[in-house]
Structure formats: structure tokens, C-alpha cells
Coordinates of C-alpha atoms in Angstrom, one line a residue:
M1 CA 17.9 -14.5 -28.2
P2 CA 16.5 -11.2 -26.8
R3 CA 14.6 -12.8 -23.1
R4 CA 11.0 -11.7 -23.1
L5 CA 10.7 -8.8 -20.2
P6 CA 9.1 -9.9 -16.9
T7 CA 5.9 -8.5 -15.7
I8 CA 7.1 -4.9 -13.6
S9 CA 5.1 -3.5 -11.1
F10 CA 5.3 0.2 -10.4
P11 CA 5.2 0.8 -6.9
S12 CA 7.4 4.4 -7.6
L13 CA 5.5 6.3 -9.9
L14 CA 2.9 6.3 -6.8
G15 CA 3.8 9.4 -5.9
S16 CA 4.2 10.8 -9.3
T17 CA 2.4 14.4 -10.2
P18 CA 0.9 15.1 -14.2
L19 CA 2.0 18.1 -15.7
L20 CA -0.6 18.6 -18.9
A21 CA -3.9 20.0 -17.8
P22 CA -7.0 19.0 -20.9
R23 CA -7.4 21.8 -23.6
A24 CA -10.1 21.9 -25.9
T25 CA -10.2 19.9 -28.7
P26 CA -12.9 18.8 -31.5
P27 CA -13.8 15.2 -29.1
F28 CA -13.6 13.4 -32.3
Q29 CA -11.6 13.6 -34.9
L30 CA -11.8 11.2 -38.2
L31 CA -8.8 9.1 -41.0
L32 CA -6.3 13.0 -40.0
P33 CA -6.2 14.8 -37.0
W34 CA -7.5 18.0 -37.6
G35 CA -7.0 19.5 -34.4
F36 CA -3.6 19.3 -32.5
L37 CA -2.0 20.1 -28.9
Y38 CA 1.0 21.4 -29.4
H39 CA 2.1 22.5 -25.5
Q40 CA 4.9 24.3 -24.6
L41 CA 6.3 22.6 -20.9
P42 CA 10.0 23.4 -19.2
L43 CA 12.2 21.1 -18.5
R44 CA 14.0 21.9 -15.3
I45 CA 17.1 20.7 -15.3
C46 CA 19.9 20.3 -12.1
G47 CA 22.9 22.2 -13.2
L48 CA 22.5 22.9 -16.5
A49 CA 24.8 24.5 -18.6
T50 CA 24.1 28.4 -19.4
A51 CA 24.4 27.6 -22.6
L52 CA 21.3 25.4 -23.1
A53 CA 19.1 27.8 -20.7
G54 CA 16.0 28.6 -23.6
Y55 CA 16.6 25.0 -25.8
R56 CA 13.4 23.2 -27.4
I57 CA 13.6 20.2 -28.3
L58 CA 9.3 18.9 -30.0
H59 CA 8.9 15.2 -29.6
L60 CA 6.8 13.9 -32.4
S61 CA 5.3 9.8 -31.8
D62 CA 2.9 7.6 -34.2
L63 CA 2.0 9.4 -37.1
H64 CA 1.1 5.9 -38.6
L65 CA 1.7 8.0 -42.5
R66 CA -0.4 6.8 -45.4
R67 CA -1.1 7.3 -49.0
L68 CA -3.5 10.0 -47.7
W69 CA -2.3 13.6 -47.7
G70 CA -4.0 16.6 -45.7
Q71 CA -3.9 20.1 -44.5
P72 CA -2.9 19.0 -41.0
Y73 CA 0.1 17.9 -42.1
D74 CA 1.1 21.7 -43.7
R75 CA 0.3 23.3 -40.5
L76 CA 2.4 21.0 -38.5
I77 CA 5.4 22.2 -40.8
E78 CA 4.0 26.0 -41.1
R79 CA 3.9 25.6 -37.3
I80 CA 7.5 24.6 -36.6
R81 CA 9.5 26.7 -39.2
A82 CA 7.8 29.6 -37.7
N83 CA 9.9 29.0 -34.6
P84 CA 11.9 26.0 -35.4
P85 CA 13.2 24.2 -31.8
G86 CA 16.9 23.2 -31.8
L87 CA 16.1 19.8 -31.6
I88 CA 13.2 17.0 -32.9
L89 CA 12.8 14.0 -31.4
F90 CA 11.0 10.9 -32.8
T91 CA 10.2 7.7 -30.9
G92 CA 8.3 5.6 -33.2
D93 CA 5.6 4.6 -36.1
F94 CA 6.8 6.4 -39.2
T95 CA 4.0 4.0 -40.4
D96 CA 0.3 2.3 -40.4
D97 CA 1.2 -0.5 -42.4
K98 CA 3.3 -3.0 -40.7
C99 CA 3.6 -5.4 -43.2
D100 CA 3.9 -2.8 -46.7
H101 CA 5.6 0.6 -46.6
R102 CA 5.6 1.6 -49.9
L103 CA 2.0 3.0 -50.6
S104 CA 2.7 5.4 -47.6
L105 CA 6.7 6.1 -48.1
P106 CA 5.9 9.4 -50.1
T107 CA 4.2 10.8 -47.2
V108 CA 6.8 9.7 -44.6
Q109 CA 9.5 11.3 -47.4
R110 CA 7.4 15.2 -47.4
L111 CA 6.9 15.7 -44.1
F112 CA 10.1 13.6 -42.4
R113 CA 11.7 16.3 -45.5
A114 CA 10.2 19.4 -44.8
L115 CA 11.2 18.2 -40.6
A116 CA 14.7 17.5 -41.7
E117 CA 14.6 21.2 -43.0
A118 CA 13.8 23.2 -39.8
A119 CA 15.5 21.0 -37.5
P120 CA 18.1 17.9 -36.4
V121 CA 15.9 15.1 -36.4
Y122 CA 16.7 12.1 -34.6
A123 CA 14.3 9.1 -34.4
I124 CA 13.3 5.1 -33.4
L125 CA 11.4 3.2 -35.4
G126 CA 8.2 1.5 -33.9
N127 CA 6.5 -1.2 -33.6
H128 CA 4.7 -0.3 -37.3
D129 CA 8.0 0.5 -38.8
P130 CA 9.9 -2.6 -40.7
D131 CA 13.7 -2.0 -40.5
V132 CA 13.3 -1.0 -44.6
L133 CA 12.3 2.1 -43.7
A134 CA 15.2 3.3 -41.9
P135 CA 17.7 4.0 -44.8
Y136 CA 14.9 5.5 -47.0
V137 CA 13.7 8.0 -43.8
A138 CA 18.2 8.5 -43.2
E139 CA 17.8 10.2 -46.9
L140 CA 15.8 13.0 -45.9
G141 CA 18.6 13.7 -42.6
V142 CA 16.8 11.9 -40.3
T143 CA 19.6 10.3 -38.2
F144 CA 18.1 6.9 -36.4
I145 CA 20.1 6.3 -32.5
T146 CA 18.4 3.1 -32.0
H147 CA 20.9 1.5 -29.4
R148 CA 22.6 4.1 -29.8
R149 CA 24.7 6.7 -27.7
V150 CA 24.4 9.9 -29.5
V151 CA 26.7 13.9 -27.8
V152 CA 24.5 16.4 -29.1
D153 CA 27.1 20.0 -29.3
V154 CA 25.5 22.9 -28.7
G155 CA 27.2 25.8 -28.4
S156 CA 30.1 24.6 -25.7
A157 CA 27.6 22.5 -23.6
Q158 CA 25.9 19.3 -25.4
L159 CA 22.9 16.9 -24.6
E160 CA 23.1 13.5 -24.6
L161 CA 21.3 11.6 -26.2
I162 CA 20.0 7.2 -26.5
G163 CA 18.0 5.3 -28.5
F164 CA 15.9 2.5 -27.1
P165 CA 14.7 -0.3 -29.3
G166 CA 11.1 0.2 -31.2
T167 CA 10.1 -2.7 -33.6
A168 CA 9.4 -4.6 -30.5
R169 CA 10.2 -4.7 -26.3
Q170 CA 12.3 -7.9 -26.6
D171 CA 14.9 -6.5 -28.5
L172 CA 15.9 -3.9 -25.6
D173 CA 19.4 -4.9 -24.8
R174 CA 20.5 -5.1 -21.3
E175 CA 23.7 -5.2 -21.9
F176 CA 23.9 -2.1 -23.8
C177 CA 22.4 0.2 -20.5
R178 CA 25.0 -1.8 -18.2
E179 CA 27.7 -1.0 -20.4
L180 CA 26.9 3.7 -20.6
P181 CA 28.7 5.4 -18.8
P182 CA 26.8 7.9 -15.9
R183 CA 24.8 10.3 -16.7
R184 CA 26.8 14.2 -16.6
L185 CA 26.3 16.0 -13.7
G186 CA 24.5 19.7 -16.8
T187 CA 24.2 17.7 -19.6
P188 CA 20.7 16.3 -19.8
R189 CA 20.7 12.8 -20.5
I190 CA 17.2 11.5 -22.9
V191 CA 16.0 8.4 -23.6
L192 CA 14.4 8.0 -26.8
C193 CA 11.8 5.1 -26.4
H194 CA 8.3 3.9 -28.4
Y195 CA 7.3 2.0 -24.9
P196 CA 5.8 3.9 -22.0
D197 CA 6.7 0.5 -20.3
L198 CA 10.1 0.2 -20.8
F199 CA 10.3 3.0 -18.4
P200 CA 12.0 0.6 -15.3
A201 CA 14.9 -0.2 -17.6
A202 CA 16.0 3.6 -18.4
L203 CA 15.8 3.9 -14.7
N204 CA 19.2 3.3 -13.8
L205 CA 20.0 5.6 -16.6
D206 CA 19.5 8.9 -14.4
P207 CA 17.6 9.8 -17.7
D208 CA 16.6 13.3 -17.0
L209 CA 13.3 12.7 -19.9
Y210 CA 12.0 9.7 -21.5
L211 CA 10.1 10.4 -24.3
A212 CA 7.6 7.9 -25.1
G213 CA 4.0 6.6 -27.2
H214 CA 2.6 4.0 -28.5
T215 CA 0.1 3.8 -26.4
H216 CA -2.0 6.9 -28.7
G217 CA -3.2 8.1 -25.1
G218 CA -5.5 5.4 -25.8
Q219 CA -6.9 6.7 -29.0
I220 CA -11.0 6.3 -27.7
C221 CA -11.4 7.6 -24.4
L222 CA -13.9 8.0 -21.7
P223 CA -15.5 12.3 -21.9
T224 CA -12.2 12.4 -18.6
G225 CA -9.9 11.8 -21.3
R226 CA -9.3 8.3 -19.3
A227 CA -7.7 5.7 -21.6
I228 CA -9.7 2.3 -22.1
I229 CA -7.8 0.7 -23.7
S230 CA -3.8 1.5 -23.7
H231 CA -1.6 -1.6 -24.9
D232 CA 1.0 -1.4 -22.5
R233 CA 2.2 -2.4 -19.3
M234 CA 1.8 0.8 -17.8
P235 CA -1.0 1.5 -15.2
K236 CA -3.8 3.8 -16.7
R237 CA -2.8 6.9 -15.3
F238 CA 0.5 6.4 -17.0
A239 CA -0.1 5.6 -20.4
K240 CA -0.7 9.4 -21.4
G241 CA 1.1 12.7 -20.5
V242 CA 3.7 14.2 -18.8
H243 CA 4.5 13.3 -14.7
R244 CA 7.3 14.3 -12.7
V245 CA 8.6 11.4 -11.5
G246 CA 11.6 11.8 -9.1
A247 CA 14.6 13.9 -10.8
T248 CA 13.2 12.1 -14.3
T249 CA 10.5 14.3 -16.2
Y250 CA 7.9 10.5 -18.1
C251 CA 6.6 11.4 -21.4
V252 CA 3.8 9.8 -23.1
T253 CA 2.4 11.1 -26.1
N254 CA -1.3 10.7 -27.3
G255 CA 0.9 10.8 -30.9
F256 CA 0.0 12.2 -33.9
G257 CA -1.6 9.4 -36.1
F258 CA -4.8 6.8 -35.8
T259 CA -4.2 3.3 -36.1
G260 CA -7.1 0.9 -35.9
L261 CA -10.3 2.5 -36.2
P262 CA -8.9 5.4 -38.4
F263 CA -11.2 7.5 -35.5
R264 CA -9.5 9.2 -32.0
L265 CA -12.8 10.6 -29.5
F266 CA -11.8 12.5 -26.1
C267 CA -8.1 11.7 -27.0
P268 CA -7.0 14.7 -29.2
P269 CA -3.8 14.6 -31.2
E270 CA -0.3 16.3 -29.8
T271 CA 3.0 17.1 -29.8
V272 CA 4.6 18.1 -27.6
E273 CA 7.7 21.1 -26.8
F274 CA 9.9 21.6 -24.1
T275 CA 12.3 24.1 -22.5
L276 CA 15.1 23.9 -21.0
E277 CA 15.3 25.7 -17.8
A278 CA 18.3 25.3 -14.7
D279 CA 16.1 23.8 -12.1
T280 CA 17.2 26.2 -9.2
S281 CA 15.5 24.4 -6.7
S282 CA 17.7 22.6 -3.3
A283 CA 17.1 18.8 -4.9
T284 CA 19.9 16.9 -5.9
R285 CA 19.8 14.1 -8.0

């Protein structure tokens, strides 16, 4: 049985710099993500292969889909179809009902069929996703990478994706992490994890990008955007946003859906799109 992760402190994060600034959206949203943010940020990587310059990666998480389909999902699909990214990376919680995915399955299939037609989709499950959901979503063209390392060819270059488990924190196999090969210079290494507080387990992997969700950015926040409850062991300021931690970009999205109380307050749904750029600074890994 996997060991429970110990309580961890995060002194290395105290000097990190948040990279996202708030933008205007409706402060209160009910049932559906009527106003969502579509952030576009550079991801600077030391020694990036020329073939990857300008390559775009979209991060989605925490859709918490139910039976209801609404216009915001059409808007998301239209936005992605209009300018498709190279990859879509999803970090869990396709559905909201932990016990019965069947009511939301048509909505999941409708959305992810459209996303997979626009760009390759790689995903992990979240804590609201039963294992039996994965085969239905995989049929749509979504590639699951839980406890897997996948190398994606992009022209003459490559990207490396590493998937952590998402149904429970305790499922993380530390032996799997130890057996992964060293990061290759110029090949971006991206870790997908549902939980922000597994970030320390990824640091030894030297990732360029760590993607997580789960917190919903708090979902119900103070007017400043600060989370009241995050359901995560990371310090509150790291329950949301994009931060630079050493050579790693750490991204915890607000997610796109709702769970529990079906509304958001001062915490808009969002997606984050990264554009790869060569880091020409003198910093080395």
C-alpha cells in the first residue's frame, strides 16, 4: 500500500514571483463559467530547440462537468478551434459526481471529442474521476499518461510529458519518479499533476513546467482574489496562479468548473496557454 505523504514545508517557494495579474470578469458566476479568462504567457526554456520556438501548449483542468451543456463550452471550443495550440494538457476532474459518471458522460464526450479534433490531448484523472471513466474518454482520442513518461515529437524536436496520479495523492509511486531518466537539455519537461502540493516530489525531476489544478483557486475568494479554503497543503498564495520557482514554472489554474456550492466568487474560471521561447539569459539549470 502506498505510504501517506508527510507534511512538507516549502521554504524554496518563498522567493518565487507570481506571473499572472488579475483581469476583469464577472465577480459572481453561477452554475456555468459564463466569464472565463484565457491567459497567454511565455514559457522561457534554456537551450530550447529552434523547432520548438513559438510552440503553444494549453492547460485545462477541473471542468467538473455535469449533464448541463451551456454556451461557455461552445465559446471555449470556438476559441481553441480558431487558433489551435500544439497540445492540450488536462490535469483532472472531468466530472463532478465522484460516485456516478454516467449522467455527465455525454457532456464529457461532446466536449473532449471537439478538443481532440482541434489538437492532441494528454490527460490524467482527478479526485472526482472514477477509473472506469478513462476508457470512454480515451476512445475520443485523449491519451492518458498517469504514471507514464511520454515523449512527443514536434518536427525535429521533442517534448517530454510526465503524468502523476490524480485520483489520490497517496497513489504517487516514488520509485517511478526515481527511475525516470535525467532531463535532456533543450527538451522541455512538463509534469502533469492534479495536486499542487505534490510539487516537492517533482523538483528532483527538474521540470520546466509543473501543471496542477484541484484548488479551483479557492472558488470562493475574498475581493482581493485570495482563497479562503484551498483543500491543499501549499501556502495559500500558491493555491492559484503561475509562479517561477528557480528554473521551474509552477502553474495552478483556477480550473473551469464548479464543485460543492455551484458558484464562484472573485475567482473566475480560466485556461492558461504557454508559448515556448528560448531563455537567452545567463541563468543555467
